[in-house]
mmCIF file of C-alpha atoms and ligand atoms in Angstrom:
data_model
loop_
_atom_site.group_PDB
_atom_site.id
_atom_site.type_symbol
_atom_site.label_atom_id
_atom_site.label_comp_id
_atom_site.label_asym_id
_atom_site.label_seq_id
_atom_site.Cartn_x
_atom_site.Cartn_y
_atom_site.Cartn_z
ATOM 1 C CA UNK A 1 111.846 54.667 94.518
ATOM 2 C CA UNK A 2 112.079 57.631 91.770
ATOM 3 C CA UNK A 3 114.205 60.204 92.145
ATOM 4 C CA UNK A 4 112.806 63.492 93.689
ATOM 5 C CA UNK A 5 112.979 66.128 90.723
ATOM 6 C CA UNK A 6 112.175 68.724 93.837
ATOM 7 C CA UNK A 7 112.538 67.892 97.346
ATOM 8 C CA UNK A 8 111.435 71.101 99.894
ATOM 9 C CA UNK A 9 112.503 70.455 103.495
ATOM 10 C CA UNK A 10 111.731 72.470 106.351
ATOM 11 C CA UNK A 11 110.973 75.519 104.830
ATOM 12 C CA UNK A 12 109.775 78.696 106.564
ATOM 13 C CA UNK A 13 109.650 82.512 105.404
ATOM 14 C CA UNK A 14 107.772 84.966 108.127
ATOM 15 C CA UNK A 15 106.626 88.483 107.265
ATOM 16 C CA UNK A 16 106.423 90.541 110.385
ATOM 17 C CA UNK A 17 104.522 88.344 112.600
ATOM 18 C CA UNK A 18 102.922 86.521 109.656
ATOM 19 C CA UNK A 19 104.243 82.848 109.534
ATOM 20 C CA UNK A 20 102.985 82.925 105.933
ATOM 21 C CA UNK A 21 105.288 79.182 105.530
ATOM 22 C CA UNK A 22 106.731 77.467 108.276
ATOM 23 C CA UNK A 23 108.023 74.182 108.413
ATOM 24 C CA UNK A 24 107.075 73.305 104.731
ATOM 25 C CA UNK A 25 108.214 69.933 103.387
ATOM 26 C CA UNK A 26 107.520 67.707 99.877
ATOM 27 C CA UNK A 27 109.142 65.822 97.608
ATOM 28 C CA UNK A 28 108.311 65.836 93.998
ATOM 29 C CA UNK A 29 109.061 62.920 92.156
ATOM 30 C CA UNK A 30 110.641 62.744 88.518
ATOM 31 C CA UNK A 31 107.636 63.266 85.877
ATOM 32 C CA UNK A 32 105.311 63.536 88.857
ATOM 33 C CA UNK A 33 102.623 66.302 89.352
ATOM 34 C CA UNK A 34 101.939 67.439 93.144
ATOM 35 C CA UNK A 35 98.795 69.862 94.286
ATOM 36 C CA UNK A 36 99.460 72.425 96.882
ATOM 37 C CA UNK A 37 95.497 73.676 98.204
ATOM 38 C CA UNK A 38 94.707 75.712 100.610
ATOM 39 C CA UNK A 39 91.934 78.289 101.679
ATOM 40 C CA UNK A 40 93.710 81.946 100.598
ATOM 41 C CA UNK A 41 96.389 83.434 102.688
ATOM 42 C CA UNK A 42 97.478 79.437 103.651
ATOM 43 C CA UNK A 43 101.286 80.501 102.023
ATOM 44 C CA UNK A 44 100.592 78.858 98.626
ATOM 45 C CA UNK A 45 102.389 81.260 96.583
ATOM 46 C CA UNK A 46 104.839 82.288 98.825
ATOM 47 C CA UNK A 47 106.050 78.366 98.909
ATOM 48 C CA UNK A 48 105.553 78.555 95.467
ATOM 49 C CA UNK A 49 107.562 81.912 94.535
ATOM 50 C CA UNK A 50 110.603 80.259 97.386
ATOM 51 C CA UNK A 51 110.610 77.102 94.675
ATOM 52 C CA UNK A 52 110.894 79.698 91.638
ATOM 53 C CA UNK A 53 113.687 81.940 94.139
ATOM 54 C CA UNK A 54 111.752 84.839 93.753
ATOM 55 C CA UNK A 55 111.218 85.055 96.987
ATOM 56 C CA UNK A 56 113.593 83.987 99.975
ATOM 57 C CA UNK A 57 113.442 81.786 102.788
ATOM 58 C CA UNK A 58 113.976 82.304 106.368
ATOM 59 C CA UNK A 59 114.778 78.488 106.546
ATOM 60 C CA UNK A 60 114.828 75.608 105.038
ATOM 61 C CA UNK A 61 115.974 73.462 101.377
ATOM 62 C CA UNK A 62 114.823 73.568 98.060
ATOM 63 C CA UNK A 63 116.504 70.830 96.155
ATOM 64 C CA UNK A 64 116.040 70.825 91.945
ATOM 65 C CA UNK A 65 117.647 66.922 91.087
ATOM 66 C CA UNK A 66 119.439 67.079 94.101
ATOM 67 C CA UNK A 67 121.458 70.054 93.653
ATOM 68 C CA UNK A 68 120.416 73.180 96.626
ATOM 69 C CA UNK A 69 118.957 76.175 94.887
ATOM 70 C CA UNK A 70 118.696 77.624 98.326
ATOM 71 C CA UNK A 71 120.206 81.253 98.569
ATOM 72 C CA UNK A 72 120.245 84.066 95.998
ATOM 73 C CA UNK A 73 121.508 83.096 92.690
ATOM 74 C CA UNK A 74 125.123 84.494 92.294
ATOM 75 C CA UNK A 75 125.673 86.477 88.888
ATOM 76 C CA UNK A 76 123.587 85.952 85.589
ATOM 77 C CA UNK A 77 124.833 82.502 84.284
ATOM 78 C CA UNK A 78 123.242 81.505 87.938
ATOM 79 C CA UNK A 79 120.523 83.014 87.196
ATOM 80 C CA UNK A 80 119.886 81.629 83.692
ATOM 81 C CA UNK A 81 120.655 78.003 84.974
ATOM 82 C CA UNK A 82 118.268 78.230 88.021
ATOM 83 C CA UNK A 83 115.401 79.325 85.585
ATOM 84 C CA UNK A 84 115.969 76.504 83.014
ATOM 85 C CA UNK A 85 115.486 74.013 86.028
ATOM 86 C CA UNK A 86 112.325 75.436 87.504
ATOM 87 C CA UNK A 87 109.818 77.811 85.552
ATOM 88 C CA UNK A 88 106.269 79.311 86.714
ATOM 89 C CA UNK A 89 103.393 80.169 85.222
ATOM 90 C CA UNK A 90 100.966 82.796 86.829
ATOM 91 C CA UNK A 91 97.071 83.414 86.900
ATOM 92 C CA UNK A 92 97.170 86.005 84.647
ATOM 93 C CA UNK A 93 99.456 85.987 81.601
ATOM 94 C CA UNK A 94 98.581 89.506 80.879
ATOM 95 C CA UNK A 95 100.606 90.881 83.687
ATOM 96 C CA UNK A 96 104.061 88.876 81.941
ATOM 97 C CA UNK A 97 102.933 89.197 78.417
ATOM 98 C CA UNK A 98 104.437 92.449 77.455
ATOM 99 C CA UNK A 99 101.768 93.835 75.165
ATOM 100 C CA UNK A 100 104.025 95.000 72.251
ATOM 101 C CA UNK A 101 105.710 91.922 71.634
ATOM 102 C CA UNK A 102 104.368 89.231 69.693
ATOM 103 C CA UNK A 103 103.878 85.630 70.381
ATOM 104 C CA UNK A 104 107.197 83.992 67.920
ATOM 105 C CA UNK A 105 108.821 87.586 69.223
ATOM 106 C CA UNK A 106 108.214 86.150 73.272
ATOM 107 C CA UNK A 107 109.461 82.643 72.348
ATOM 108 C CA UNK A 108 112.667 83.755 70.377
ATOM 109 C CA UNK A 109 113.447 86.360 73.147
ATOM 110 C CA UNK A 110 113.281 83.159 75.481
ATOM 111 C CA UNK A 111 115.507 80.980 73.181
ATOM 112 C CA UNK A 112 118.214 83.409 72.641
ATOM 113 C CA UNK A 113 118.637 84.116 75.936
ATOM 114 C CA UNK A 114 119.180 80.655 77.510
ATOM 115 C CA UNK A 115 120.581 79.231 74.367
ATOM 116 C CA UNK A 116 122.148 81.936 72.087
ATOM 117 C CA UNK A 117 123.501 81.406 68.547
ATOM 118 C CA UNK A 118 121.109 79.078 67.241
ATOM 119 C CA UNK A 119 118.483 79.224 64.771
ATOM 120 C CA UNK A 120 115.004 78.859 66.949
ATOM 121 C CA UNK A 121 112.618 79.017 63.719
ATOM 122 C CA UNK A 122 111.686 75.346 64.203
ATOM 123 C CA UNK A 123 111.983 75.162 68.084
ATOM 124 C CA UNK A 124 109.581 78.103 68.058
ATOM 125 C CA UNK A 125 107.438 75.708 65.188
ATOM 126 C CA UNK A 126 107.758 72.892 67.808
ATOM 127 C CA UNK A 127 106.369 74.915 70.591
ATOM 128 C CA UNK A 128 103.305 76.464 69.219
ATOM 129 C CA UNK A 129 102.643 72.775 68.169
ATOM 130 C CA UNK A 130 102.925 71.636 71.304
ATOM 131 C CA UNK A 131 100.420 74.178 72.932
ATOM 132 C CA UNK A 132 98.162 73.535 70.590
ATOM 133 C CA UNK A 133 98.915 76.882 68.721
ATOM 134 C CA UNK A 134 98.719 77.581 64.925
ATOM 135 C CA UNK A 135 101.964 78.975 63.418
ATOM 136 C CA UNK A 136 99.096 81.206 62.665
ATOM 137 C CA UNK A 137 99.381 82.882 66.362
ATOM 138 C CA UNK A 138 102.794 83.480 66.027
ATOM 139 C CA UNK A 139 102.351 86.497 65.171
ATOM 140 C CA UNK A 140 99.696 88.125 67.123
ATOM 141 C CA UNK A 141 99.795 90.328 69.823
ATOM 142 C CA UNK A 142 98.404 89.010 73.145
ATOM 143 C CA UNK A 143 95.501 91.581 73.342
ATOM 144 C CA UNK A 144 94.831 89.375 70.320
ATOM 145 C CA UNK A 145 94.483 86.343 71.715
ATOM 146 C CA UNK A 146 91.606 84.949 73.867
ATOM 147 C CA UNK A 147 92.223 83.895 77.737
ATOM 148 C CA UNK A 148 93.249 80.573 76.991
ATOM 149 C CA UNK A 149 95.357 81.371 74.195
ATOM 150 C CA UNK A 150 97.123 83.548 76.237
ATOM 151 C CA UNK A 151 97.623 81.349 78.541
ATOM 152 C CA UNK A 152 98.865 78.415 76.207
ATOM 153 C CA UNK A 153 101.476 81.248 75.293
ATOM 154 C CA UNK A 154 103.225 81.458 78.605
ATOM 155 C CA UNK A 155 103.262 78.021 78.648
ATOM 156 C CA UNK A 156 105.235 77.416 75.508
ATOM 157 C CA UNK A 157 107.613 80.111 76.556
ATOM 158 C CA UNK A 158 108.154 78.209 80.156
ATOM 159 C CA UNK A 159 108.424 75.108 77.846
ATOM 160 C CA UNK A 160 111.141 76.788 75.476
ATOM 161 C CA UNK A 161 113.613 76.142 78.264
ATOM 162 C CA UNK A 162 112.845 73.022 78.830
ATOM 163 C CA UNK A 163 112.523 72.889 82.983
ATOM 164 C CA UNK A 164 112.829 70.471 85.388
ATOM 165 C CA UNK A 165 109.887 71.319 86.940
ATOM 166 C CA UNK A 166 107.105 73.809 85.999
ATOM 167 C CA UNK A 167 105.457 75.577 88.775
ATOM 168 C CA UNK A 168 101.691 76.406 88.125
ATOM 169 C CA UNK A 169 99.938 79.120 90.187
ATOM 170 C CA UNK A 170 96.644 79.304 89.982
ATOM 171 C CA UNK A 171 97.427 78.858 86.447
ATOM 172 C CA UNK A 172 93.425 77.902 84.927
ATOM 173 C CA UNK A 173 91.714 80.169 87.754
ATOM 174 C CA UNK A 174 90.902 83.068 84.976
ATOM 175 C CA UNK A 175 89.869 80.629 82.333
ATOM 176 C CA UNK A 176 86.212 79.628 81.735
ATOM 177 C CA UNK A 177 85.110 75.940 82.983
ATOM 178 C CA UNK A 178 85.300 75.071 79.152
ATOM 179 C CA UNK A 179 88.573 76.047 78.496
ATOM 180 C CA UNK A 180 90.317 75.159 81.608
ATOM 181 C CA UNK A 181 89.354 71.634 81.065
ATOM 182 C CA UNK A 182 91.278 71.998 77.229
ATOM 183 C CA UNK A 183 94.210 73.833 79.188
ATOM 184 C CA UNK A 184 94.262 70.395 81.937
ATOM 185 C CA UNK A 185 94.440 68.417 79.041
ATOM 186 C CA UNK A 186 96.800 70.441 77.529
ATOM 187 C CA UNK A 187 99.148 69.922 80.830
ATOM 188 C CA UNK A 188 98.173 66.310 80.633
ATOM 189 C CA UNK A 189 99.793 65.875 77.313
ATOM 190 C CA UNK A 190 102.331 68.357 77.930
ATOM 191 C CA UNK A 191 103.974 66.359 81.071
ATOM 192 C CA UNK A 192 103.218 62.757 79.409
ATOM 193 C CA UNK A 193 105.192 63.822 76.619
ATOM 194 C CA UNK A 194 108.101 65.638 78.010
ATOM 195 C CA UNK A 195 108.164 64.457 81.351
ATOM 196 C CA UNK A 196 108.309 67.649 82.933
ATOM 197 C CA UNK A 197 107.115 67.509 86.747
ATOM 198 C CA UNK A 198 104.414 69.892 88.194
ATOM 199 C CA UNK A 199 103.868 72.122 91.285
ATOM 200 C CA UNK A 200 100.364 72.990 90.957
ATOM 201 C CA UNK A 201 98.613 75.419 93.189
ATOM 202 C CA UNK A 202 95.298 75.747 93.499
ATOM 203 C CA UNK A 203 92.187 76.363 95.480
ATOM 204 C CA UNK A 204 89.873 74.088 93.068
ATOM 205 C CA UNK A 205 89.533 70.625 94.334
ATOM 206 C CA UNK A 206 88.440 69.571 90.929
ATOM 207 C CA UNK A 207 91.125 70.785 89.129
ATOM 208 C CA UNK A 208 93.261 68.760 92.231
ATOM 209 C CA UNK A 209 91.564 65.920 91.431
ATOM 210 C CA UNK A 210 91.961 65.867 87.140
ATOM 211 C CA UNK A 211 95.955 66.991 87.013
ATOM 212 C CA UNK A 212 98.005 65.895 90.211
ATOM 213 C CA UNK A 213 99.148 62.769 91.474
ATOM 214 C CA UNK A 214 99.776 63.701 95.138
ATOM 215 C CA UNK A 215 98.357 66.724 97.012
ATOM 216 C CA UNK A 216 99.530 68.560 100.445
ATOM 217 C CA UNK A 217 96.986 70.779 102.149
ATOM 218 C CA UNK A 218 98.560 73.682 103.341
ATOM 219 C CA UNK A 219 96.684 75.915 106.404
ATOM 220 C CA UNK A 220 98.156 79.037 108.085
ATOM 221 C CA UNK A 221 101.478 78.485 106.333
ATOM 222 C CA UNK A 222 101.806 74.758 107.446
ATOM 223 C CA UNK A 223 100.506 71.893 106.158
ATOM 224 C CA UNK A 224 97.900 70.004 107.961
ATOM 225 C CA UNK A 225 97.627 66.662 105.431
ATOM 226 C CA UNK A 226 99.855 65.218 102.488
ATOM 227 C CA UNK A 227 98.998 62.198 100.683
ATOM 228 C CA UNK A 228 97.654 61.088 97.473
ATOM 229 C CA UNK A 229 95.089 63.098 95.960
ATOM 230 C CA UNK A 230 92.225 60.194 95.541
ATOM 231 C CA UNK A 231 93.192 58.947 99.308
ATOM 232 C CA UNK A 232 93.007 62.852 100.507
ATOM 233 C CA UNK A 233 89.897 63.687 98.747
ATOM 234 C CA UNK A 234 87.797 60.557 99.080
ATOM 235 C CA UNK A 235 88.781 60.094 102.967
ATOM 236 C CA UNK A 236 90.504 63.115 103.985
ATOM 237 C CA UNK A 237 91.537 62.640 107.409
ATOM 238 C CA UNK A 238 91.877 65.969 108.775
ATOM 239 C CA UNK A 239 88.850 68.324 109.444
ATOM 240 C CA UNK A 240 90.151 71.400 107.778
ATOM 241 C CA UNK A 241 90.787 69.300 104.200
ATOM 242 C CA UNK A 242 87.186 68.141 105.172
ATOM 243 C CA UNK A 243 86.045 71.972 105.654
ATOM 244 C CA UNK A 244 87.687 72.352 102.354
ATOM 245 C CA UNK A 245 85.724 69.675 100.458
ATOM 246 C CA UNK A 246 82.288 70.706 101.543
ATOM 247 C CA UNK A 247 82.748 74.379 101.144
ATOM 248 C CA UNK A 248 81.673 76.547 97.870
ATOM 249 C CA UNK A 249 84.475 78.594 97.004
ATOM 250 C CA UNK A 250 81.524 80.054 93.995
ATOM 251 C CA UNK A 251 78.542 79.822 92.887
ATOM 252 C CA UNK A 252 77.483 75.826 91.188
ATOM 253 C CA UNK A 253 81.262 74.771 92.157
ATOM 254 C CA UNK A 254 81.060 71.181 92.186
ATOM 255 C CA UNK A 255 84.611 69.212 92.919
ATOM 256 C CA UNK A 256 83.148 66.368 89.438
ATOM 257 C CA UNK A 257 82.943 69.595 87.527
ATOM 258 C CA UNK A 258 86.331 70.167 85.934
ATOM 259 C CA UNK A 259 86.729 66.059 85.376
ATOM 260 C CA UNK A 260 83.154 65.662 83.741
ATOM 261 C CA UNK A 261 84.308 69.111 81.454
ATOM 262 C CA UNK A 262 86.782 67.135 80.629
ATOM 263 C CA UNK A 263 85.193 63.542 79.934
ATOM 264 C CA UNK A 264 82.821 65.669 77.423
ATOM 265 C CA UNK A 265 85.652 67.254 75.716
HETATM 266 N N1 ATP B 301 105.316 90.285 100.345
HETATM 267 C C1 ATP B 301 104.543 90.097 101.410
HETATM 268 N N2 ATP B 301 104.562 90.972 102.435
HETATM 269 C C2 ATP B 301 103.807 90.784 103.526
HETATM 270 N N3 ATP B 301 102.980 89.736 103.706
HETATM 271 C C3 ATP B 301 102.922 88.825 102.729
HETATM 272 C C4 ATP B 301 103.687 88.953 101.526
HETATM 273 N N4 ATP B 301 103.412 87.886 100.728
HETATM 274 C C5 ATP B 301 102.526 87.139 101.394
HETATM 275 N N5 ATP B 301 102.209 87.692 102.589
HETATM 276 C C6 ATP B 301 101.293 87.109 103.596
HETATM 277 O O1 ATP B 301 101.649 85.753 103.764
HETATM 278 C C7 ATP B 301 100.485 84.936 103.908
HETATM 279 C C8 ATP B 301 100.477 83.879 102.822
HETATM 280 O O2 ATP B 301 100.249 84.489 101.556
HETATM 281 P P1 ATP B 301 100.245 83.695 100.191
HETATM 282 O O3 ATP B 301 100.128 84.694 99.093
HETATM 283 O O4 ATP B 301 101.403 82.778 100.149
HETATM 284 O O5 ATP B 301 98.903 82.840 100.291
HETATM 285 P P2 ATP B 301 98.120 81.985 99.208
HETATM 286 O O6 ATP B 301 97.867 80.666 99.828
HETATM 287 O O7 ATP B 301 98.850 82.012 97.912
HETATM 288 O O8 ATP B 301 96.737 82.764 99.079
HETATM 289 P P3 ATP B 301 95.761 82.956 97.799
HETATM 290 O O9 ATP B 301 94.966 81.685 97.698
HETATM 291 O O10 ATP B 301 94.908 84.117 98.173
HETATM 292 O O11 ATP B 301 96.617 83.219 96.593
HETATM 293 C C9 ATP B 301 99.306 85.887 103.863
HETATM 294 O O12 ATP B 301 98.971 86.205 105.175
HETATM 295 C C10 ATP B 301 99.847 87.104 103.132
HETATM 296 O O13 ATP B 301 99.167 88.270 103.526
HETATM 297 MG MG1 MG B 302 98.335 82.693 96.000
#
């Protein structure tokens, strides 16, 4: 059996009267990429942002290569250690891009802090490579860049650190069918290459489908059905992950979309 990279056991976190997680548990394995869906308000993110330890639980382990991350970090070097193991990556890159600083300027800021008194010139070099970035973008300003290019910058930067485990929220939902499908590649590559493991949340089936191994449905902050993606999504056993499958979250939404986007590319 591989090792679990992440391994989530029991976890709950209530606000008010809200269970928005309760009794939450996964394993992630080594290299391995798991789907959390989930109509909206299911406790996604707030698993999610427990994982990162941006938010707290009520109850319950999270476990980064076996060590308990449970708890709020104590000091900075804590701090710094917990966010080289697990990183995130939001919707919208806009709202962590600061708009002044430039794309190298957001990468060295990264590499200095977590590993200070090095020369990151061809780490940074490295990087943009490996999101598929020009040295050319370096030095642009995000307002500069397009939605995808954005986003390809936040990933580098929760690359630079080189995690354990990169959490994904939502992290192609602003992107246009076209270029979400280059960004899934992207992550494709990305984890083949570096074996990074993923937490990928999501609504789209499709994307589901094209860039995780194993998927847990989550409903009203618990989940309902956990398996592997094909065996959930060709014979989901549970009504509500059925309800999910046949319903339109938009308009032309087909669950074949993203992986025949990506077929063409
Ligand atoms: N900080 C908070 N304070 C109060 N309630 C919250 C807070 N964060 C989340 N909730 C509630 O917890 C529940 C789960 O929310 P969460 O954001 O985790 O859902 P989600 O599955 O990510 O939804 P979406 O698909 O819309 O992003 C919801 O009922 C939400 O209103
Ligand atoms: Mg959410």
């Amino acid at each position: 059996m591989t090792e679990a990279v992440l391994q989530v056991t029991g976890l709950c976190r209530a606000f008010g009267s809200v269970r928005a997680v309760h009794e939450v548990s996964f394993s992630l394995p080594a290299g391995g990429s798991l789907g959390i869906v989930g109509e909206s308000g299911s406790g996604k993110t707030t698993t999610a942002r427990i994982v990162v330890g941006l938010e707290q639980a009520d109850a319950g382990e999270v476990l980064v290569r076996g060590r308990a991350r449970t708890g709020r970090a104590r000091g900075r070097a804590e701090r710094l250690a917990r966010a080289r193991e697990v990183q995130m990556v939001f919707q919208d890159p806009y709202l962590s891009l600061d708009p002044r600083t430039s794309v190298e300027a957001v990468l060295r800021e990264t590499l200095r802090l977590h590993f200070p008194g090095t020369d990151h010139t061809t780490r940074i070099r490295e990087l943009l490579d490996q999101v598929g970035l020009g040295t050319r973008a370096a030095d642009a300003l995000p307002r500069q860049l397009s939605g995808g290019q954005r986003q390809r910058v936040a990933i580098a930067r929760a690359l630079a650190v080189e995690p354990a485990v990169l959490v994904l929220d939502e992290a192609v939902a602003a992107l246009d069918v076209s270029v979400q499908a280059q960004v899934l590649n992207l992550l494709a590559d990305i984890r083949e290459r570096t074996g990074v493991g993923y937490l990928f949340i999501t609504h789209d089936l499709g994307v589901v489908r094209c860039v995780t191994d194993e998927v847990v449905v989550m409903r009203h902050g618990r989940i309902v059905e956990a398996g592997p993606t094909t065996e959930v999504l060709d014979a989901p056993r549970h009504a509500y992950t059925r309800l999910l499958l046949e319903s339109v979250p938009r308009p032309g939404w087909d669950p074949d979309r993203i992986a025949a986007a990506r077929r063409a590319l």
